Structures are given as C-alpha cells and as structure tokens.
Amino acid sequence: MTWLIPAIWLAGGLQLAVASANFFAPKKLNYRENLARLSPIVREIFLIQCIYIVLILVAFALLCFAFADELAGGSLLGRCLSGFLAFFWGLRIVMQLFHYNREIKQQHPIYNALFLTTFVTLTAIFTLAAIG
Amino acid sequence: MLESLLIAAGVGQLLLAVGSLAIPYVLHWNEDLTKVRPLTRQVFWTYAGYIWTTNICFGLVSVTMPGSLTNGSPLAAAVCGFITLYWLARIVIQFTYFDRSDVPPGWFFRLAEFALVALFVALTGIYGWAALHNLGLFST
C-alpha cells in the first residue's frame, strides 16, 4: 500500500503539531500560577513530564519521516512500532472523550475538535500501517 | 549475550513500570493536585499515563523481540539510540534537577533511589551498546 508512506509522513507532521501545543500550553493554562500551589517535587515531576512528552513526540515524528517504509510493514520491528503508536493515540482518543471535563471541552470546542480529529487520524494511520 | 541483556533490560523496565504505580501514593499526588485547575490536573495524569505506557512499550519490545533490536538495521539503531537518550536524560535529571530535600526520609527510600539510579545506568549502558552494535561500531 504505497499511499501509506505519505500517510505516515503526514502522521509525523501531526505529531510535531501536537508536540508544539506544549509550547503554548504554559501560557494558555497559566502553569506558572497553577503549579506554584504544588509541592516542589510534584511540580518538578510535571515539568519533567512535559519535557519528556515533547521529546517522545518529536522522536515519533522523526521515526515517521525517516522510517516510513518500515513502519508501513517493511519489518517486524516497524510493524510493532506502528502497533504501539496506534495504541498510544487510540488511548489518547479515549482520554479526550472520557478523561477531560465536558465543561472544559465545551469552553474550547475548536481545540477539542482539532485534537480529536488529529488523534483519530493518527490512530487510523498507525492501525492500517500495523495490520497492512 | 546482547540479546539476553536486552531481555533483562526489558524485564527491568516492566518491573520499574509496576513499581512506579506506587509513586502517586507515596508522593500524595491526588491530594497535591487538588490545588491546581482541573485541566492542569488532567494534563498531569495524561502525561503520567503516557510516560508509563512508553516505559511498558520499551519493556515489551525488548522482552519479545531482542533479535529485531540487534539486527543491525537503521531502525533498530534509531530505536535503541532513542531509548539510550531517554534513560540517560533520566540520570541527568535525577542529579541536576530534582530537589531531593523533598524526598521522603528513611533508609527504604535511600535504597530505592540507589536501585533506581543503578537501573537507569544499566538501561543506558545496555541500549547504548545495542545502538553502537547496530551501527557496526561495537561488536558483540
């Protein structure tokens, strides 16, 4: 399925876009004031989590750009990585639907729709890559 | 030898993931996170879940397909290289970023920290070796 290769490149771009959201989140969610209320160790853990998530997403994106053919079923390891990425983003859909407060999503309907569409697209691409 | 080490590293990461389930209770995350806005709290738990899932994935791929991680392919080199950087960064963070004065006192937590750092060092070494092996720079 040759169309899968450009689809995986698209997935790489989408993951970079999701990673970039972490650069806007601190201001949008007022992290400075919010996190000041936490104990130092939990605050530090949160900041480390943010950095790790960005690094993980950038690494996923780089994998998509550099190894699209392997992720599309060219090797066992590539197929397994696609399976993991499908699970990763599938779980993110579940969290977007059921973990995040409905009121917050209603306050930001465009962001909610954008994120949900992105997560569904990523899950679909990596599921097809894993089974394809 | 390298494949056996990768399996051991995978088991180590799975055990670490299981053990890390206690961290929210030990550090009273729930109690602390009631002080922040709901969205920030939800982002915190989402990120924690993702990092936990990633650690499980590293463990599973190492236990189930060590041959694919050492087959000399560029993808195997990239994956092992990424896992190496992931754990190396964790060592650096442990010693340069965390305010350890807030860590619970007692010999148990001191021993746990030592075991944790030893595991991070071992994981960095094993995956670093695998990455170099895949690049043809270090034979097994």
PDB file of C-alpha atoms in Angstrom, chain A residues 22 29-31 33-35 37-50 52-53 55-56 59-60 63 67 70 75-78 80-81 84 87-89 91-92 95 99-101 104, chain B residues 23 27-29 32-33 35-48 50-51 53-54 57 61 65 68-69 73-76 78-79 82 85-87 89-90 93 97-99 102-103:
ATOM      1  CA  ASN A  22       3.148  22.041  24.675  1.00  0.00           C
ATOM      2  CA  LEU A  29      -3.231  27.121  31.062  1.00  0.00           C
ATOM      3  CA  ASN A  30      -1.411  29.599  33.296  1.00  0.00           C
ATOM      4  CA  TYR A  31       1.075  26.985  34.515  1.00  0.00           C
ATOM      5  CA  GLU A  33       0.407  30.423  38.868  1.00  0.00           C
ATOM      6  CA  ASN A  34      -1.149  26.966  38.873  1.00  0.00           C
ATOM      7  CA  LEU A  35       1.993  24.973  39.544  1.00  0.00           C
ATOM      8  CA  ARG A  37       0.470  25.700  44.512  1.00  0.00           C
ATOM      9  CA  LEU A  38       2.038  22.249  44.199  1.00  0.00           C
ATOM     10  CA  SER A  39       4.739  20.767  46.403  1.00  0.00           C
ATOM     11  CA  PRO A  40       8.189  21.195  44.770  1.00  0.00           C
ATOM     12  CA  ILE A  41       8.628  17.512  43.903  1.00  0.00           C
ATOM     13  CA  VAL A  42       5.239  17.182  42.165  1.00  0.00           C
ATOM     14  CA  ARG A  43       5.871  20.453  40.306  1.00  0.00           C
ATOM     15  CA  GLU A  44       9.247  19.151  39.142  1.00  0.00           C
ATOM     16  CA  ILE A  45       7.695  15.854  38.060  1.00  0.00           C
ATOM     17  CA  PHE A  46       5.126  17.739  35.983  1.00  0.00           C
ATOM     18  CA  LEU A  47       7.766  19.842  34.229  1.00  0.00           C
ATOM     19  CA  ILE A  48       9.841  16.724  33.522  1.00  0.00           C
ATOM     20  CA  GLN A  49       6.744  15.011  32.147  1.00  0.00           C
ATOM     21  CA  CYS A  50       6.167  17.968  29.789  1.00  0.00           C
ATOM     22  CA  TYR A  52       9.618  14.024  28.105  1.00  0.00           C
ATOM     23  CA  ILE A  53       6.314  14.159  26.232  1.00  0.00           C
ATOM     24  CA  LEU A  55      10.849  14.566  23.254  1.00  0.00           C
ATOM     25  CA  ILE A  56       8.789  11.392  22.788  1.00  0.00           C
ATOM     26  CA  ALA A  59      11.104  11.110  18.304  1.00  0.00           C
ATOM     27  CA  PHE A  60       7.897   9.515  16.978  1.00  0.00           C
ATOM     28  CA  LEU A  63      10.685   7.841  13.082  1.00  0.00           C
ATOM     29  CA  PHE A  67      11.454   5.032   8.510  1.00  0.00           C
ATOM     30  CA  GLU A  70       9.423   0.109   7.765  1.00  0.00           C
ATOM     31  CA  SER A  75       9.945  -5.009   9.051  1.00  0.00           C
ATOM     32  CA  LEU A  76       8.660  -6.747  12.166  1.00  0.00           C
ATOM     33  CA  LEU A  77      10.064  -4.018  14.434  1.00  0.00           C
ATOM     34  CA  GLY A  78       8.481  -1.314  12.257  1.00  0.00           C
ATOM     35  CA  CYS A  80       5.265  -3.424  16.107  1.00  0.00           C
ATOM     36  CA  LEU A  81       6.137   0.266  16.480  1.00  0.00           C
ATOM     37  CA  PHE A  84       2.324   0.718  19.671  1.00  0.00           C
ATOM     38  CA  PHE A  87      -2.431   2.025  20.818  1.00  0.00           C
ATOM     39  CA  PHE A  88      -0.796   5.249  22.090  1.00  0.00           C
ATOM     40  CA  TRP A  89      -3.053   7.509  20.015  1.00  0.00           C
ATOM     41  CA  LEU A  91      -5.708   5.679  24.205  1.00  0.00           C
ATOM     42  CA  ARG A  92      -5.456   9.443  23.676  1.00  0.00           C
ATOM     43  CA  MET A  95      -8.771  10.152  27.320  1.00  0.00           C
ATOM     44  CA  HIS A  99     -10.945  11.864  30.992  1.00  0.00           C
ATOM     45  CA  TYR A 100     -11.150  15.570  30.177  1.00  0.00           C
ATOM     46  CA  ASN A 101     -14.040  17.541  31.702  1.00  0.00           C
ATOM     47  CA  ILE A 104     -13.702  22.448  29.580  1.00  0.00           C
TER      48      ILE A 104
ATOM     49  CA  ILE B  23       4.698   6.823  43.279  1.00  0.00           C
ATOM     50  CA  LEU B  27       4.111  11.452  46.959  1.00  0.00           C
ATOM     51  CA  HIS B  28       0.373  12.113  47.575  1.00  0.00           C
ATOM     52  CA  TRP B  29      -0.267  13.275  44.013  1.00  0.00           C
ATOM     53  CA  ASP B  32      -1.481  17.848  45.889  1.00  0.00           C
ATOM     54  CA  LEU B  33      -3.217  18.063  42.529  1.00  0.00           C
ATOM     55  CA  LYS B  35      -4.726  22.632  44.371  1.00  0.00           C
ATOM     56  CA  VAL B  36      -4.477  23.158  40.607  1.00  0.00           C
ATOM     57  CA  ARG B  37      -7.127  23.784  37.974  1.00  0.00           C
ATOM     58  CA  PRO B  38      -8.958  20.700  36.609  1.00  0.00           C
ATOM     59  CA  LEU B  39      -7.420  20.983  33.134  1.00  0.00           C
ATOM     60  CA  THR B  40      -3.874  21.141  34.506  1.00  0.00           C
ATOM     61  CA  ARG B  41      -4.661  18.154  36.740  1.00  0.00           C
ATOM     62  CA  GLN B  42      -5.991  16.195  33.765  1.00  0.00           C
ATOM     63  CA  VAL B  43      -2.955  17.089  31.657  1.00  0.00           C
ATOM     64  CA  PHE B  44      -0.718  15.877  34.516  1.00  0.00           C
ATOM     65  CA  TRP B  45      -2.434  12.472  34.674  1.00  0.00           C
ATOM     66  CA  THR B  46      -2.487  12.170  30.879  1.00  0.00           C
ATOM     67  CA  TYR B  47       1.257  12.785  30.658  1.00  0.00           C
ATOM     68  CA  ALA B  48       1.956  10.410  33.538  1.00  0.00           C
ATOM     69  CA  TYR B  50       1.765   8.269  28.508  1.00  0.00           C
ATOM     70  CA  ILE B  51       5.199   8.034  30.036  1.00  0.00           C
ATOM     71  CA  THR B  53       2.795   3.386  28.620  1.00  0.00           C
ATOM     72  CA  THR B  54       6.037   4.262  26.821  1.00  0.00           C
ATOM     73  CA  CYS B  57       6.362  -0.491  25.414  1.00  0.00           C
ATOM     74  CA  VAL B  61       9.623  -4.779  22.723  1.00  0.00           C
ATOM     75  CA  MET B  65      11.912  -9.132  20.075  1.00  0.00           C
ATOM     76  CA  SER B  68      14.858  -7.185  15.972  1.00  0.00           C
ATOM     77  CA  LEU B  69      16.626  -4.680  18.236  1.00  0.00           C
ATOM     78  CA  SER B  73      19.139  -2.228  10.752  1.00  0.00           C
ATOM     79  CA  PRO B  74      18.983   1.582  10.846  1.00  0.00           C
ATOM     80  CA  LEU B  75      15.558   1.354  12.543  1.00  0.00           C
ATOM     81  CA  ALA B  76      16.980  -0.863  15.321  1.00  0.00           C
ATOM     82  CA  ALA B  78      17.381   4.530  15.930  1.00  0.00           C
ATOM     83  CA  VAL B  79      15.096   2.807  18.458  1.00  0.00           C
ATOM     84  CA  PHE B  82      16.357   6.818  21.425  1.00  0.00           C
ATOM     85  CA  LEU B  85      18.936   9.008  25.346  1.00  0.00           C
ATOM     86  CA  TYR B  86      15.651   8.548  27.212  1.00  0.00           C
ATOM     87  CA  TRP B  87      17.348   6.835  30.178  1.00  0.00           C
ATOM     88  CA  ALA B  89      18.319  12.069  30.343  1.00  0.00           C
ATOM     89  CA  ARG B  90      16.639  10.459  33.346  1.00  0.00           C
ATOM     90  CA  ILE B  93      17.559  14.844  35.723  1.00  0.00           C
ATOM     91  CA  TYR B  97      17.081  18.897  38.535  1.00  0.00           C
ATOM     92  CA  PHE B  98      15.151  17.158  41.312  1.00  0.00           C
ATOM     93  CA  ASP B  99      15.055  18.895  44.687  1.00  0.00           C
ATOM     94  CA  ASP B 102      11.541  16.848  49.412  1.00  0.00           C
ATOM     95  CA  VAL B 103      12.087  13.083  49.064  1.00  0.00           C
TER      96      VAL B 103
END
